[in-house]
mmCIF file of N, CA, C and O in Angstrom:
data_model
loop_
_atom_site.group_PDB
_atom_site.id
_atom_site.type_symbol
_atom_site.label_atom_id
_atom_site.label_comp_id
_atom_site.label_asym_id
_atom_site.label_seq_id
_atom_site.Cartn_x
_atom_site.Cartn_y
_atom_site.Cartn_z
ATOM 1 N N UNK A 255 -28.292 33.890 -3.577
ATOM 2 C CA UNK A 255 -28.121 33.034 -4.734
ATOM 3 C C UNK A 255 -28.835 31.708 -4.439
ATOM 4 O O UNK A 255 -28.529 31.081 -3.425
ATOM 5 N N UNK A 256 -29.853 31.217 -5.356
ATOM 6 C CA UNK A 256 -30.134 30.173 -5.264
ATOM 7 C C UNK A 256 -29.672 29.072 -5.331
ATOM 8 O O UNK A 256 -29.143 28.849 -6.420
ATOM 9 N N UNK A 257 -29.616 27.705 -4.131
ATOM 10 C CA UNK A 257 -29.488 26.583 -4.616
ATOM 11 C C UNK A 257 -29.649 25.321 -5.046
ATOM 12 O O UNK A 257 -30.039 24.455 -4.263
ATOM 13 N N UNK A 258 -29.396 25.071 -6.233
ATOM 14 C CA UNK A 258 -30.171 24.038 -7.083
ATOM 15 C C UNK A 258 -29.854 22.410 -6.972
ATOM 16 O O UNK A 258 -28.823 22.001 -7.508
ATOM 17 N N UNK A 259 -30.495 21.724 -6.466
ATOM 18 C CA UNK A 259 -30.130 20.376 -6.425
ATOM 19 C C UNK A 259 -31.016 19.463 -7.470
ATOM 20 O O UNK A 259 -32.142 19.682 -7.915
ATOM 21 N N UNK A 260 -30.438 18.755 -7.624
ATOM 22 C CA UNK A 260 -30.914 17.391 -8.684
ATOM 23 C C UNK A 260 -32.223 16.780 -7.966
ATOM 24 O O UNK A 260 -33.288 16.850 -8.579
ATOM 25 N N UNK A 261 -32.177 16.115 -6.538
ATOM 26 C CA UNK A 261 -33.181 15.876 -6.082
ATOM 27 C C UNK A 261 -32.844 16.313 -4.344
ATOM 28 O O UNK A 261 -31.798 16.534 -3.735
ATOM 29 N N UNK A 262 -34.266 16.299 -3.958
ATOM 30 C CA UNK A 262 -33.653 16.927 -2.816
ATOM 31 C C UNK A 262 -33.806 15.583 -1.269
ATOM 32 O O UNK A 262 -34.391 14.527 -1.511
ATOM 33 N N UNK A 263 -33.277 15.809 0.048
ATOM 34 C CA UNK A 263 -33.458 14.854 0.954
ATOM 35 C C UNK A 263 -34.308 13.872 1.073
ATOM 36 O O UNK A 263 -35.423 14.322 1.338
ATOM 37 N N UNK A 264 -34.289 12.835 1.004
ATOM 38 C CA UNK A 264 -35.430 12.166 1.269
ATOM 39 C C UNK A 264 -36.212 12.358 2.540
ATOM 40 O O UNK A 264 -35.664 12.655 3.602
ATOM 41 N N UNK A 265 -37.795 12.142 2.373
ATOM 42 C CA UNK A 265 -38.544 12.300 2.817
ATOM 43 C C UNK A 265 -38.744 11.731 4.006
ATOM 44 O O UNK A 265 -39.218 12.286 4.997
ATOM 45 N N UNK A 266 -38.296 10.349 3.886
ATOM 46 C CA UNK A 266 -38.720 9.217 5.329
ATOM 47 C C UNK A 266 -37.415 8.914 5.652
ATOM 48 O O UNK A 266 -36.415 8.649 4.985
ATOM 49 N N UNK A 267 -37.694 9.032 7.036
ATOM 50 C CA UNK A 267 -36.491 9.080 8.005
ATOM 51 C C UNK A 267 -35.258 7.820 8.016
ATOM 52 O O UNK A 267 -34.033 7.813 8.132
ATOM 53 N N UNK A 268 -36.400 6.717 7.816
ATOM 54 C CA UNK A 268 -35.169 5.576 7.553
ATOM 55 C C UNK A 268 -34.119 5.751 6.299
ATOM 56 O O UNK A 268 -32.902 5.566 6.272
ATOM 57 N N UNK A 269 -35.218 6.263 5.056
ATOM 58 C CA UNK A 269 -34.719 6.627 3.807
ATOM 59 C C UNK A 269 -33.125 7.329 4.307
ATOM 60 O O UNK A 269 -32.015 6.845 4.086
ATOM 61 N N UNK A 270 -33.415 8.448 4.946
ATOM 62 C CA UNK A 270 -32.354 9.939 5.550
ATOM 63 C C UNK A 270 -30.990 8.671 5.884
ATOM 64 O O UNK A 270 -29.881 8.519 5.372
ATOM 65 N N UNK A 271 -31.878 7.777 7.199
ATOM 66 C CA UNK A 271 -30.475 7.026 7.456
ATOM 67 C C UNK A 271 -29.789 6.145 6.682
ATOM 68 O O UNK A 271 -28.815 5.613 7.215
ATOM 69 N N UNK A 272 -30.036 5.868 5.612
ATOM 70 C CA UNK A 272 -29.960 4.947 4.872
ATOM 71 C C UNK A 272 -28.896 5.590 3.953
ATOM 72 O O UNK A 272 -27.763 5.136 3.796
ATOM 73 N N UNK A 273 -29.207 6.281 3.585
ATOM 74 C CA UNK A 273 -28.536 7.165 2.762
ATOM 75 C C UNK A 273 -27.512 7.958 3.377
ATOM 76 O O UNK A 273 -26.817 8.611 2.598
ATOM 77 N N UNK A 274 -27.254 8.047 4.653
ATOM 78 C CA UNK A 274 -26.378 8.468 5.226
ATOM 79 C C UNK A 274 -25.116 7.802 5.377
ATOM 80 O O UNK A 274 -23.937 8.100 5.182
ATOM 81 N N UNK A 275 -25.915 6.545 5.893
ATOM 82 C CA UNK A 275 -24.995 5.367 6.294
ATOM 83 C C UNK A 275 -23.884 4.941 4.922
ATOM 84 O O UNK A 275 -22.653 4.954 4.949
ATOM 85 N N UNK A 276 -24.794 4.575 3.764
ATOM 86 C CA UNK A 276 -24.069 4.505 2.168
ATOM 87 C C UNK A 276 -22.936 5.912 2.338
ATOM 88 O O UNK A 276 -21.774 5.508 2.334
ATOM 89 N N UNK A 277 -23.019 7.030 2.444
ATOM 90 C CA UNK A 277 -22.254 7.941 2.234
ATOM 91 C C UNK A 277 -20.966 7.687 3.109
ATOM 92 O O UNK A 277 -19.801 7.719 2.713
ATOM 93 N N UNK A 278 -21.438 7.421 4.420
ATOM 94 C CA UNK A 278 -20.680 7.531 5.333
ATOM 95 C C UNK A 278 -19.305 5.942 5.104
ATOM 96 O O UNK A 278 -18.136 5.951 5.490
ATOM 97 N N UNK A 279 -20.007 4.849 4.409
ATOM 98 C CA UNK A 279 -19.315 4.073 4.107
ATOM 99 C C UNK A 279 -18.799 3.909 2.621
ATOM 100 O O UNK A 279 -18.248 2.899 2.184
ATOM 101 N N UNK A 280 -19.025 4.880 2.032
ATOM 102 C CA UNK A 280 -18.611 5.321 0.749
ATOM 103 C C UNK A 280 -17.067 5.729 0.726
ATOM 104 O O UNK A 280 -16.075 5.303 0.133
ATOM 105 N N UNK A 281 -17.399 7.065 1.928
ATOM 106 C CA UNK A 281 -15.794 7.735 2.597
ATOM 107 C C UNK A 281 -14.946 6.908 2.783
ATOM 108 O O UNK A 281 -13.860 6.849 2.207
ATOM 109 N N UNK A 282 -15.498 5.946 3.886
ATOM 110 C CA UNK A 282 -14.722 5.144 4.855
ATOM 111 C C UNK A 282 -13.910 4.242 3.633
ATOM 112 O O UNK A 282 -12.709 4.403 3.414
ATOM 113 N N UNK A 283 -14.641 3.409 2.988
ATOM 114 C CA UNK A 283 -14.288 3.035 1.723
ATOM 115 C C UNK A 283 -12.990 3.321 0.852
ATOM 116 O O UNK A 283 -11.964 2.659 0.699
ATOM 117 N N UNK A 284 -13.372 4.461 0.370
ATOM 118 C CA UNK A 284 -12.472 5.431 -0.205
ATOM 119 C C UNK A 284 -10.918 5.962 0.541
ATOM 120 O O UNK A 284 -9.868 6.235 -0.040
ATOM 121 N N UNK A 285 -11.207 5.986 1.949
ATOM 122 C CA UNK A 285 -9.952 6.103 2.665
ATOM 123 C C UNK A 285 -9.097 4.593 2.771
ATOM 124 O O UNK A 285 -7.889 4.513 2.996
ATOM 125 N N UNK A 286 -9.961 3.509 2.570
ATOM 126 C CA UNK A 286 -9.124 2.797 2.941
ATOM 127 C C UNK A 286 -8.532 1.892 1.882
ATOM 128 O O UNK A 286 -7.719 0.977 2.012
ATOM 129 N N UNK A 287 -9.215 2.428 0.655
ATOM 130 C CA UNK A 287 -8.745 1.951 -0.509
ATOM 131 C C UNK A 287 -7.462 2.748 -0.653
ATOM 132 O O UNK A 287 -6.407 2.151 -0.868
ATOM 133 N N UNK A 288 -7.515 4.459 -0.513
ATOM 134 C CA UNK A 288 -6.491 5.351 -0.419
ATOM 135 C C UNK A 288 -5.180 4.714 0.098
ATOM 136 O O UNK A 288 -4.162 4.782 -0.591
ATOM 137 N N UNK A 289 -5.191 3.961 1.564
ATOM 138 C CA UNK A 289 -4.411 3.430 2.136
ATOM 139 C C UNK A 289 -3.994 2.363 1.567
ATOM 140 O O UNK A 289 -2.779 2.301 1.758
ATOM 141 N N UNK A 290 -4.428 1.320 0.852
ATOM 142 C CA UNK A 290 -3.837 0.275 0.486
ATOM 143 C C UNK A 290 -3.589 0.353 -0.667
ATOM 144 O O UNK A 290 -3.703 -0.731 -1.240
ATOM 145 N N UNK A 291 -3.181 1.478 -1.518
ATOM 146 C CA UNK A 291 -2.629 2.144 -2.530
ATOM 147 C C UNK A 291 -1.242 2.455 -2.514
ATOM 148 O O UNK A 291 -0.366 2.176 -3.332
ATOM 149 N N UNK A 292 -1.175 3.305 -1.060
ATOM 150 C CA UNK A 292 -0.039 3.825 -0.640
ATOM 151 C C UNK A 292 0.638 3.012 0.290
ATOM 152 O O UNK A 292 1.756 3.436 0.583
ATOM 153 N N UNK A 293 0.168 1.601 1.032
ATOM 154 C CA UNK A 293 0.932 0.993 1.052
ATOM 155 C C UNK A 293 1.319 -0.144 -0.253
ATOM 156 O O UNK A 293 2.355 -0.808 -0.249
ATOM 157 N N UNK A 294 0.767 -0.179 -0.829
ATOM 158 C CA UNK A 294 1.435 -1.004 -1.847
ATOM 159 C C UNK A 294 2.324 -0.212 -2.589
ATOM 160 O O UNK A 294 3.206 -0.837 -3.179
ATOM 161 N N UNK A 295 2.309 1.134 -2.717
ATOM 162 C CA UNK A 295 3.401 2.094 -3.566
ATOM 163 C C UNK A 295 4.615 1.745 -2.532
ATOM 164 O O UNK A 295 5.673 1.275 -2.950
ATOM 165 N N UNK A 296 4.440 1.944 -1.491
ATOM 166 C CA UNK A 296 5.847 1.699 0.189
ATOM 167 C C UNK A 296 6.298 -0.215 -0.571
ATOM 168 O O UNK A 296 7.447 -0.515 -0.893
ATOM 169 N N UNK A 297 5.394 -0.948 -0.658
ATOM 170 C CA UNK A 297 6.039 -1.807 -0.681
ATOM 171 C C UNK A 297 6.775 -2.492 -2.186
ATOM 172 O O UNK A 297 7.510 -3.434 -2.484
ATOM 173 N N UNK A 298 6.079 -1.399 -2.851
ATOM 174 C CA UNK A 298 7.047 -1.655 -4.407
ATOM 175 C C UNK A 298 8.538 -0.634 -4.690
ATOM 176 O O UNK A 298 9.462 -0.845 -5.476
ATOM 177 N N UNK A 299 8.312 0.647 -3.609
ATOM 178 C CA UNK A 299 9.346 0.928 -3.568
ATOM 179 C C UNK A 299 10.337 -0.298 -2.691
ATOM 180 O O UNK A 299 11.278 -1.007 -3.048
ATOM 181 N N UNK A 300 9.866 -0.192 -1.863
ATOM 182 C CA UNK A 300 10.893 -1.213 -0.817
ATOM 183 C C UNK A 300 11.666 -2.204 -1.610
ATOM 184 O O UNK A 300 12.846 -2.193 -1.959
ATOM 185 N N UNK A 301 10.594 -3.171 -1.832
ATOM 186 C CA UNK A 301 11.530 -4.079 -3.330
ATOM 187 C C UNK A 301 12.446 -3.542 -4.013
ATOM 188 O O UNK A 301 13.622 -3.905 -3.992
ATOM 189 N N UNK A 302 11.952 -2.557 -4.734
ATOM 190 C CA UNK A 302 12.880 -1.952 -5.609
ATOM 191 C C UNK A 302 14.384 -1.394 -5.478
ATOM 192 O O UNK A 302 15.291 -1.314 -6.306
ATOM 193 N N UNK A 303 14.274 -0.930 -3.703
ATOM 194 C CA UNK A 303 15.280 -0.816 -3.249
ATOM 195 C C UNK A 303 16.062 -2.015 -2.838
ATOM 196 O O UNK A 303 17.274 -2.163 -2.987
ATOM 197 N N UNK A 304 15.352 -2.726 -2.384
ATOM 198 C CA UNK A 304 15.873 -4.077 -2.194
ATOM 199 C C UNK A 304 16.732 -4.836 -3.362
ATOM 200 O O UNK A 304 17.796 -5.382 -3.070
ATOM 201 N N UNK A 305 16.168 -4.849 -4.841
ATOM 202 C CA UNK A 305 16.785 -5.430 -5.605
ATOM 203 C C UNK A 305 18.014 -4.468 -6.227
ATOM 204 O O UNK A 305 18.843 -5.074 -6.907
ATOM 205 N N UNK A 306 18.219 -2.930 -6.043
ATOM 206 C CA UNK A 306 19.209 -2.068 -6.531
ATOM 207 C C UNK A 306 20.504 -2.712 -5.121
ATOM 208 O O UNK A 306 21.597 -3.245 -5.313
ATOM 209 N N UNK A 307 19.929 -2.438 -4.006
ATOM 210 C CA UNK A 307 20.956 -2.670 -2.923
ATOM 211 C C UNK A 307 21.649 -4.079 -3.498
ATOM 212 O O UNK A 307 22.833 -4.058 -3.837
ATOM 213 N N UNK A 308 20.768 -5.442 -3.604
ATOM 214 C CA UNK A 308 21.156 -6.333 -3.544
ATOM 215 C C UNK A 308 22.309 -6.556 -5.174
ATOM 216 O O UNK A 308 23.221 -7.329 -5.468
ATOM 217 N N UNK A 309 21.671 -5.513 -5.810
ATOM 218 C CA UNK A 309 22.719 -6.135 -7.201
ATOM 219 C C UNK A 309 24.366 -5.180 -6.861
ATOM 220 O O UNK A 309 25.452 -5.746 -6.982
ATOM 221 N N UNK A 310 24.287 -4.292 -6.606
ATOM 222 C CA UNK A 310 25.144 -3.717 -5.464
ATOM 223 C C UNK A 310 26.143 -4.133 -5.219
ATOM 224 O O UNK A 310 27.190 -3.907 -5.826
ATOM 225 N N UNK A 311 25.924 -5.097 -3.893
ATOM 226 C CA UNK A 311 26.694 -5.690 -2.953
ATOM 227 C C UNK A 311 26.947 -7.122 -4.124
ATOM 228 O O UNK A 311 27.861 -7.938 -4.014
ATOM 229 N N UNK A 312 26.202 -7.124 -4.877
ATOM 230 C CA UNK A 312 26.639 -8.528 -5.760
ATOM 231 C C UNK A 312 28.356 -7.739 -6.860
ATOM 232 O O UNK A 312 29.514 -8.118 -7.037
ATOM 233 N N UNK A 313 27.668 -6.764 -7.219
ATOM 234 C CA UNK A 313 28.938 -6.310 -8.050
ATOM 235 C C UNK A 313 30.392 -6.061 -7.193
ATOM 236 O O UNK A 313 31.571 -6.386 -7.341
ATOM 237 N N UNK A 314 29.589 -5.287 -6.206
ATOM 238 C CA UNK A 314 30.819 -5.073 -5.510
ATOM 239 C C UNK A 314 31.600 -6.371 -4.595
ATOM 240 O O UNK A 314 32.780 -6.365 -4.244
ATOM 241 N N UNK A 315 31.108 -6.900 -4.467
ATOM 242 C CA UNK A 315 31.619 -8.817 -4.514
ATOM 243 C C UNK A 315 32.586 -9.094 -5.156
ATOM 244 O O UNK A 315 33.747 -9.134 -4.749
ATOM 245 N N UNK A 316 32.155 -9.330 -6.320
ATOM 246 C CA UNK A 316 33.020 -9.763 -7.451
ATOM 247 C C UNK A 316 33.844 -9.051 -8.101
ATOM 248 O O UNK A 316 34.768 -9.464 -8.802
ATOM 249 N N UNK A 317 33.416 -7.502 -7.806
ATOM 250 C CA UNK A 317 35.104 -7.027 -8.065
ATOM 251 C C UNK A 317 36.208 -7.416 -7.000
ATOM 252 O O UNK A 317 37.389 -7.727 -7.152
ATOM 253 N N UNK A 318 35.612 -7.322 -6.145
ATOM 254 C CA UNK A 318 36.152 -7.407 -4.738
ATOM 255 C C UNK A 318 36.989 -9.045 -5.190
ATOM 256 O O UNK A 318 38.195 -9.078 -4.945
ATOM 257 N N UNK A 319 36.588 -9.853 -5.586
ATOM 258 C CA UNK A 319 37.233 -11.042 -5.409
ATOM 259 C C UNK A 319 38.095 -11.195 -6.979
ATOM 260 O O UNK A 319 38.795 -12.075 -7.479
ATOM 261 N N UNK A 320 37.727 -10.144 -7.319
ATOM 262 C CA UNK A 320 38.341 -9.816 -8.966
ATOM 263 C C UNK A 320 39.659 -9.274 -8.891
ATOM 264 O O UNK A 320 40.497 -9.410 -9.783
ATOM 265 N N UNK A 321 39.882 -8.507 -7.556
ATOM 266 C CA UNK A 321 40.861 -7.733 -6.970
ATOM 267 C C UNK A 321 41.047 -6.723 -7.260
ATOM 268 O O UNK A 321 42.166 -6.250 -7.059
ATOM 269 N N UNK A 322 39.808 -5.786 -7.987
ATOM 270 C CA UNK A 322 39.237 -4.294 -8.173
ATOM 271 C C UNK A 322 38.875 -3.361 -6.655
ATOM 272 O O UNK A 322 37.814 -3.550 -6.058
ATOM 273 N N UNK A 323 39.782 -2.489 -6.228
ATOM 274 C CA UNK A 323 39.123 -2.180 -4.995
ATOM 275 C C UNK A 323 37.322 -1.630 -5.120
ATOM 276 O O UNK A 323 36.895 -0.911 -6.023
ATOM 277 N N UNK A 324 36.734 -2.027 -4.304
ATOM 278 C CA UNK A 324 35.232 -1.153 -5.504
ATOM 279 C C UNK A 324 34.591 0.048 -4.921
ATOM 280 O O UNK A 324 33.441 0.460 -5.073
ATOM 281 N N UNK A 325 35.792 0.633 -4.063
ATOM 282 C CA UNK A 325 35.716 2.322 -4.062
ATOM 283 C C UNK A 325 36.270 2.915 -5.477
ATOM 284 O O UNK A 325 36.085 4.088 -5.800
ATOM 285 N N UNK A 326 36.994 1.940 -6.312
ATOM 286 C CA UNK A 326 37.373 2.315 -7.598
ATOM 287 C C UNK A 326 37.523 1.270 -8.345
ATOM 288 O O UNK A 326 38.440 0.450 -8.381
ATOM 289 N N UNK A 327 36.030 1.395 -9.268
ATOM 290 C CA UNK A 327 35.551 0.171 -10.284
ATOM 291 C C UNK A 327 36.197 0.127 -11.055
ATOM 292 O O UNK A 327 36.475 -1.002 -11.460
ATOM 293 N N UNK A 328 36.701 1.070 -11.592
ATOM 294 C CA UNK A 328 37.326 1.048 -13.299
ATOM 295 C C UNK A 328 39.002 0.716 -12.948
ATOM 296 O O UNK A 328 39.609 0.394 -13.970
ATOM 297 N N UNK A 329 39.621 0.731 -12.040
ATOM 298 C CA UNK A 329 40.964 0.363 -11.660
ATOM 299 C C UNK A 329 41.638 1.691 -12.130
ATOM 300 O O UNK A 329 42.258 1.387 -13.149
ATOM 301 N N UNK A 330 41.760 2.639 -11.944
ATOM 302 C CA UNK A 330 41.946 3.830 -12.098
ATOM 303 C C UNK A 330 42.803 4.806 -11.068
ATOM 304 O O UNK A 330 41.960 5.175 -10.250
ATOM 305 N N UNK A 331 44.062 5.391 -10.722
ATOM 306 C CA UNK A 331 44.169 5.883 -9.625
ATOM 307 C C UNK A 331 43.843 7.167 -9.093
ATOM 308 O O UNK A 331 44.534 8.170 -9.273
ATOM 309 N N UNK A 332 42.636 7.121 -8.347
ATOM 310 C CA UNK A 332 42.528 8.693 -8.539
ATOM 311 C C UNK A 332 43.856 10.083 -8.092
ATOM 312 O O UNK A 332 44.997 9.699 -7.835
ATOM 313 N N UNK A 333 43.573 11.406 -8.057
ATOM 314 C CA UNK A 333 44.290 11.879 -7.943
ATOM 315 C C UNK A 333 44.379 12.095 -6.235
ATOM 316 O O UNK A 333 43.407 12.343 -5.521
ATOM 317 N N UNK A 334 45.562 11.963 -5.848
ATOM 318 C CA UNK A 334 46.170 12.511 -4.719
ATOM 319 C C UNK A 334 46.973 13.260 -4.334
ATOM 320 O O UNK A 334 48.195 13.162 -4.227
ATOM 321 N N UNK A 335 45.953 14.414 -4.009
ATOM 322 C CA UNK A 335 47.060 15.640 -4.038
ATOM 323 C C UNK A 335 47.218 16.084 -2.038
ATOM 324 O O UNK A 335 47.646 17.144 -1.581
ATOM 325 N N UNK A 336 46.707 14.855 -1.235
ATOM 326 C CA UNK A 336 47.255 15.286 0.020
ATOM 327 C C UNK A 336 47.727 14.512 0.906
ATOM 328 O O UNK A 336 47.410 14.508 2.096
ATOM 329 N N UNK A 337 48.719 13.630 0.232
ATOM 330 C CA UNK A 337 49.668 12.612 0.132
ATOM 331 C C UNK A 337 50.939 13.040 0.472
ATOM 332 O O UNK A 337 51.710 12.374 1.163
ATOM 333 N N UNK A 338 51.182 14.136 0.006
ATOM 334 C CA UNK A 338 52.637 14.920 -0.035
ATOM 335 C C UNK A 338 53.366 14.333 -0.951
ATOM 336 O O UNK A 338 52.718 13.980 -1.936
ATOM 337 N N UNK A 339 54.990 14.004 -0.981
ATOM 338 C CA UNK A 339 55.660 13.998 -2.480
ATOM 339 C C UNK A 339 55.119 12.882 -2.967
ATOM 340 O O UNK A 339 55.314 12.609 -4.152
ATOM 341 N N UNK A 340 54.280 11.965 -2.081
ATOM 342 C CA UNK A 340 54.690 10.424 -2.999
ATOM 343 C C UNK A 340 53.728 10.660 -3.825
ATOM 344 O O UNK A 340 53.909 10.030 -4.868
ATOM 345 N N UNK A 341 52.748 11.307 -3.834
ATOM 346 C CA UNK A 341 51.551 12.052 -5.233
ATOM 347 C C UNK A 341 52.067 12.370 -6.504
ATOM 348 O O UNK A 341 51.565 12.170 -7.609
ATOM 349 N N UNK A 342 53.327 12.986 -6.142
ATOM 350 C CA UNK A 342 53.686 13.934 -6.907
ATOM 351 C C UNK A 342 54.995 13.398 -8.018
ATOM 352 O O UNK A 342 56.000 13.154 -7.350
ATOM 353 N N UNK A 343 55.148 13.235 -9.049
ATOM 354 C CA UNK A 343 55.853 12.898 -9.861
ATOM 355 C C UNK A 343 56.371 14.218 -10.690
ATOM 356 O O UNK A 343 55.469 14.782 -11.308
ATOM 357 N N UNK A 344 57.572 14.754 -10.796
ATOM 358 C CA UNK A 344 58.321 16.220 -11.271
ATOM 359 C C UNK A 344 59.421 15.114 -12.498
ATOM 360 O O UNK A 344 60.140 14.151 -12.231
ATOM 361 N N UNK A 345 59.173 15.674 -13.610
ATOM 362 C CA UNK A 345 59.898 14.826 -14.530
ATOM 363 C C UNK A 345 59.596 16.423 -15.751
ATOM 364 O O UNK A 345 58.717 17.285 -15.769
ATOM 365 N N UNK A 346 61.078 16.113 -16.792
ATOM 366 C CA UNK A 346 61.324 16.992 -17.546
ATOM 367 C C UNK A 346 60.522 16.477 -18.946
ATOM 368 O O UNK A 346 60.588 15.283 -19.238
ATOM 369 N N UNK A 347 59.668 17.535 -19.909
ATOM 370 C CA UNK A 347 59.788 16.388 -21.349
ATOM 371 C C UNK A 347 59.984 17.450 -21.980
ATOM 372 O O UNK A 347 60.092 18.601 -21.556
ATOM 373 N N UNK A 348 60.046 16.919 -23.340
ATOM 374 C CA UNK A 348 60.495 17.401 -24.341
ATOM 375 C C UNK A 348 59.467 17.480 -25.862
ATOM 376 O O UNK A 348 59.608 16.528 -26.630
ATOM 377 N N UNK A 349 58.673 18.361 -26.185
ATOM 378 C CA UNK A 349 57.278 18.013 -26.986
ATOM 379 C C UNK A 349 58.331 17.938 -28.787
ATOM 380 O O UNK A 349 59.009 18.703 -29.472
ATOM 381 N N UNK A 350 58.006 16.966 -28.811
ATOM 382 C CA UNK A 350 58.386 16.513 -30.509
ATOM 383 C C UNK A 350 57.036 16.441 -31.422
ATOM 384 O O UNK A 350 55.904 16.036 -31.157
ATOM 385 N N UNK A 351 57.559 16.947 -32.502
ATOM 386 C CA UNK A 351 56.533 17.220 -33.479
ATOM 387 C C UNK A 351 57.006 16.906 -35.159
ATOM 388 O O UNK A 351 58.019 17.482 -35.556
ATOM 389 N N UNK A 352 56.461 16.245 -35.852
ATOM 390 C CA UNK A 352 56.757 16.086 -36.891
ATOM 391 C C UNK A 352 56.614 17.518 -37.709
ATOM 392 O O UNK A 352 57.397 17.984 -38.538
ATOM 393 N N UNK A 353 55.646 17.948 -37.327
ATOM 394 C CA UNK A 353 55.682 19.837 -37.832
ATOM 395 C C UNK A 353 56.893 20.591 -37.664
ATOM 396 O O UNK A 353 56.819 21.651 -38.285
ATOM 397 N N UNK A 354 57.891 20.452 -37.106
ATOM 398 C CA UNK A 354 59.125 21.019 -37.108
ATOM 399 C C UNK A 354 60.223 20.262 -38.002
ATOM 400 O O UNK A 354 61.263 20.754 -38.442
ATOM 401 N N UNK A 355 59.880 19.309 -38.123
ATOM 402 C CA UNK A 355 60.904 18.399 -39.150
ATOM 403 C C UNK A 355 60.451 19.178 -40.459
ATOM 404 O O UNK A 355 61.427 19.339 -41.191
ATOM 405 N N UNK A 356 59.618 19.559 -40.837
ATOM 406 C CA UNK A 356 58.707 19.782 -42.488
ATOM 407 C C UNK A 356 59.674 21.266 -42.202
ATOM 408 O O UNK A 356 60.587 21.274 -43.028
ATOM 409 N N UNK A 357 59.720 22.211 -41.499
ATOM 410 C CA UNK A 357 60.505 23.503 -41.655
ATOM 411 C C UNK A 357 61.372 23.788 -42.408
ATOM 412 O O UNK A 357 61.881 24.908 -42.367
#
């Protein structure tokens, strides 16, 4: 199979290096633009983490001095079922309904 180029090597040798050298710092170029891409992506994540952590420890502050424990924001008790009886509340009811009065 033939192959077809646009133009082909240059002719004079300095030309060859010349053109080598451009390529070769074309790459180099290109890698190190690559790199300071991906560190600037590292350092906008970083921030970013930085400002989630920091609002964070700000909330959890001020519940904290709010007197919200801020393992539990909403003041809520969760359930404890391995507590033993003191979890456990046993009480009788009685379901009332205005639908039985109408009978």
């Amino acid at each position: 199979m033939p192959v077809y180029r646009i133009g082909g090597p240059p002719a004079n040798p300095f030309a060859r290096l010349l053109a080598g050298l451009v390529g070769v710092l074309a790459v180099v170029g290109a890698a190190f633009f690559g790199l300071f891409l991906f560190a600037a992506a590292i350092a906008v994540g970083l921030i970013a983490w930085g400002v989630i952590a920091l609002r964070v420890w700000w909330i959890r502050r001020r519940l904290k001095a709010a007197g919200v424990r801020p393992e539990n924001p909403f003041g809520e008790e969760p359930d404890r079922t391995d507590e033993g009886d003191r979890s456990v509340i046993e009480a009788d009811y009685e379901v009332v309904s205005r639908d039985q009065e109408k009978r």
